[in-house]
Amino acid sequence: MNNSIFPNIWRFFGLVVLQVLLLQQITLSIGPYFNILLYPLFILFLPIQLPAPYVVLLGGLIGMVVDFFYGTLGLHASAGAFSGFARSVILATFEPKGGFTGKEPIASPAYFGWRWYLQVAGFFFVAHLFWYFSVMDFTFVYFTRITLKTLAGWGLTMIFVVLYSALFNPKS
Amino acid sequence: MGKLLQLLLRNGGFMTFVLVEVLCFYIIIKYNEDQNAIFSHTATVFSGKLLDKRRQVADYLSLQQLADSLRAENIRINEELANARNIQVPYRDTFFIRNLDTLLLSDSLRRISVRPQFEFISARAVGNSISGANNWLIINKGSNDGITPNMGLVSKNGVVGIIRHVGPNFSMAMSVLHRQMRISVNLQRHHALGSLIWEGGDPAIMTLKFVPHHFKVEKGDAVVTSGYSQLFPKDILVGHVEEKPGSDPENPYFWIIKVRLNQDMASVNDLYVVNNIFYSELDSLNLKAKDE
């Protein structure tokens, strides 16, 4: 597990920088329905064997850092912690026959193939975005708006997820 | 404690998630204006609902008090009504008819002050019979509550009986279903005076006697108290004429009329004892008249 620490640290900072320098500007310039939240990839690519409480805490941590730049204290942290929890549920649902072994350190297309990866990432980002927009509006009175934002944001985000995963093809 | 620890460990992910979310929501509400506004509003709505529920429970627990205060209010209104029926003021600025000495004229013609004639005391029936030849009621008020013999007993539906025997805390009342009972009543439509008695049998039916033949009595005519007996205020509903009357075989100039009681004597509960403040005065006058 030790050799997986550094790639994750790099991913942490890389995704935060990408998020606040580039992706946040896209939302700000185009409009509130065009959200691209790529930083949760850090949570998804955490080692599969990492115990769930750590995943939740690290998800909250990266969210909190993003919050500092977005000026929305607690919002991304809440969504990050939720995604950390949701990841364990989604991975358990899509667990391959025979279970996860040490041979597949992270849930990436390099180990499980694109079809499996896109399913997992798809559900993962829906969960993250829906939670994020729900907490943002803070009431289900705007359920329609929350759903529309989730769908629009999900479509855009998945494009970047595919680009990122194809470009870096992370293995650890 | 050990079980709690196990639970935490087994559901570590979920527990951490819940803890982190609690912290996040605290931070969100504290540092974000929009969410804070929504939270405050929702909290107000919920606490409002909660307080409302608490008030409902408190209201429920104080229902007995409420019932007591409503009874007191009923008494006040009944007294007012009973006394108002004894005042006849045909025109505002012509003259007043004085009835049973209840009116006192003050120095200005317009202003009148009324001396109340009737006072009501609320009571509950704690005993009742309807199946005997002579029936009695027991009520939960006695001399300690200001009850004396020969007070009328009414319910919101009509006349129930007359107080006969009074103990400190309870009283016995002669039910209208008693062979010695005589109630002075009017047929409301004709103002025809009669006397209502019970001949036994059906506890819902009483017999109205001494209404002369020249009154055309119809089924459904209302029978009300006459106010002549000093026991009951005027115009309290007693019942309705059950069927077209026949002639009294003992007394061919009068009808014999079946009257269905408005108050079901089988279900008597909340009662009012009627205190005629001038009863002793009127009674002594009656006695004097009898002596002559």
Tab-separated table of N, CA and C in Angstrom, chain B residues 2 5 43 57 64 67 72 81 87 93-94 101 114-116 144 149 158 168 201 205 210 227 254 268 291:
chain	number	residue	atom	x	y	z
B	2	GLY	N	-19.338	-2.626	24.878
B	2	GLY	CA	-18.612	-3.435	23.909
B	2	GLY	C	-19.397	-3.598	22.621
B	5	LEU	N	-19.248	-0.480	20.578
B	5	LEU	CA	-17.956	-0.375	19.894
B	5	LEU	C	-17.939	-1.262	18.655
B	43	ALA	N	-36.295	25.653	10.579
B	43	ALA	CA	-36.276	25.414	12.022
B	43	ALA	C	-37.457	26.115	12.677
B	57	VAL	N	-51.430	19.134	23.243
B	57	VAL	CA	-51.397	18.196	24.370
B	57	VAL	C	-51.840	18.912	25.638
B	64	GLN	N	-60.744	19.134	31.127
B	64	GLN	CA	-61.662	19.113	32.259
B	64	GLN	C	-61.938	20.539	32.723
B	67	ALA	N	-64.115	22.195	30.253
B	67	ALA	CA	-65.512	21.788	30.397
B	67	ALA	C	-66.150	22.516	31.575
B	72	ALA	N	-69.777	26.814	33.503
B	72	ALA	CA	-70.021	28.081	34.191
B	72	ALA	C	-70.586	29.099	33.212
B	81	LEU	N	-80.820	34.225	29.948
B	81	LEU	CA	-81.956	33.920	29.081
B	81	LEU	C	-83.233	33.773	29.911
B	87	ILE	N	-88.764	39.553	31.419
B	87	ILE	CA	-88.864	40.995	31.225
B	87	ILE	C	-89.585	41.225	29.900
B	93	ASP	N	-89.585	53.454	24.439
B	93	ASP	CA	-89.794	54.668	25.236
B	93	ASP	C	-91.258	54.860	25.624
B	94	THR	N	-92.040	53.788	25.659
B	94	THR	CA	-93.403	53.969	26.133
B	94	THR	C	-93.547	53.490	27.571
B	101	ASP	N	-92.011	41.113	39.437
B	101	ASP	CA	-91.188	42.063	40.178
B	101	ASP	C	-89.702	41.940	39.864
B	114	VAL	N	-81.926	45.073	36.086
B	114	VAL	CA	-82.739	43.871	36.200
B	114	VAL	C	-82.345	43.122	37.454
B	115	ARG	N	-83.337	42.769	38.240
B	115	ARG	CA	-83.045	41.927	39.384
B	115	ARG	C	-83.201	40.480	38.917
B	116	PRO	N	-82.125	39.703	38.930
B	116	PRO	CA	-82.236	38.348	38.396
B	116	PRO	C	-83.170	37.486	39.250
B	144	ASN	N	-74.029	21.921	50.436
B	144	ASN	CA	-72.752	22.651	50.390
B	144	ASN	C	-72.644	23.505	49.137
B	149	PRO	N	-84.302	21.891	48.821
B	149	PRO	CA	-85.445	21.210	48.211
B	149	PRO	C	-86.314	22.186	47.405
B	158	GLY	N	-84.142	19.928	28.200
B	158	GLY	CA	-85.457	20.140	28.767
B	158	GLY	C	-85.526	19.845	30.249
B	168	PRO	N	-75.459	16.888	52.275
B	168	PRO	CA	-74.389	17.891	52.137
B	168	PRO	C	-73.756	17.890	50.750
B	201	GLY	N	-95.296	3.371	32.410
B	201	GLY	CA	-95.101	2.757	31.099
B	201	GLY	C	-93.939	3.386	30.360
B	205	ILE	N	-92.714	9.061	27.054
B	205	ILE	CA	-94.019	9.700	26.812
B	205	ILE	C	-94.615	10.193	28.128
B	210	PHE	N	-105.814	18.818	30.850
B	210	PHE	CA	-106.450	20.114	31.124
B	210	PHE	C	-106.194	21.163	30.061
B	227	GLY	N	-93.726	28.717	33.317
B	227	GLY	CA	-93.170	29.746	34.181
B	227	GLY	C	-94.072	30.080	35.347
B	254	PHE	N	-111.877	18.463	28.088
B	254	PHE	CA	-110.433	18.635	27.879
B	254	PHE	C	-109.866	17.520	27.008
B	268	VAL	N	-79.390	10.797	30.848
B	268	VAL	CA	-79.302	12.100	31.508
B	268	VAL	C	-77.913	12.226	32.089
B	291	ASP	N	-105.137	29.956	52.428
B	291	ASP	CA	-105.826	30.080	53.714
B	291	ASP	C	-107.155	30.830	53.584
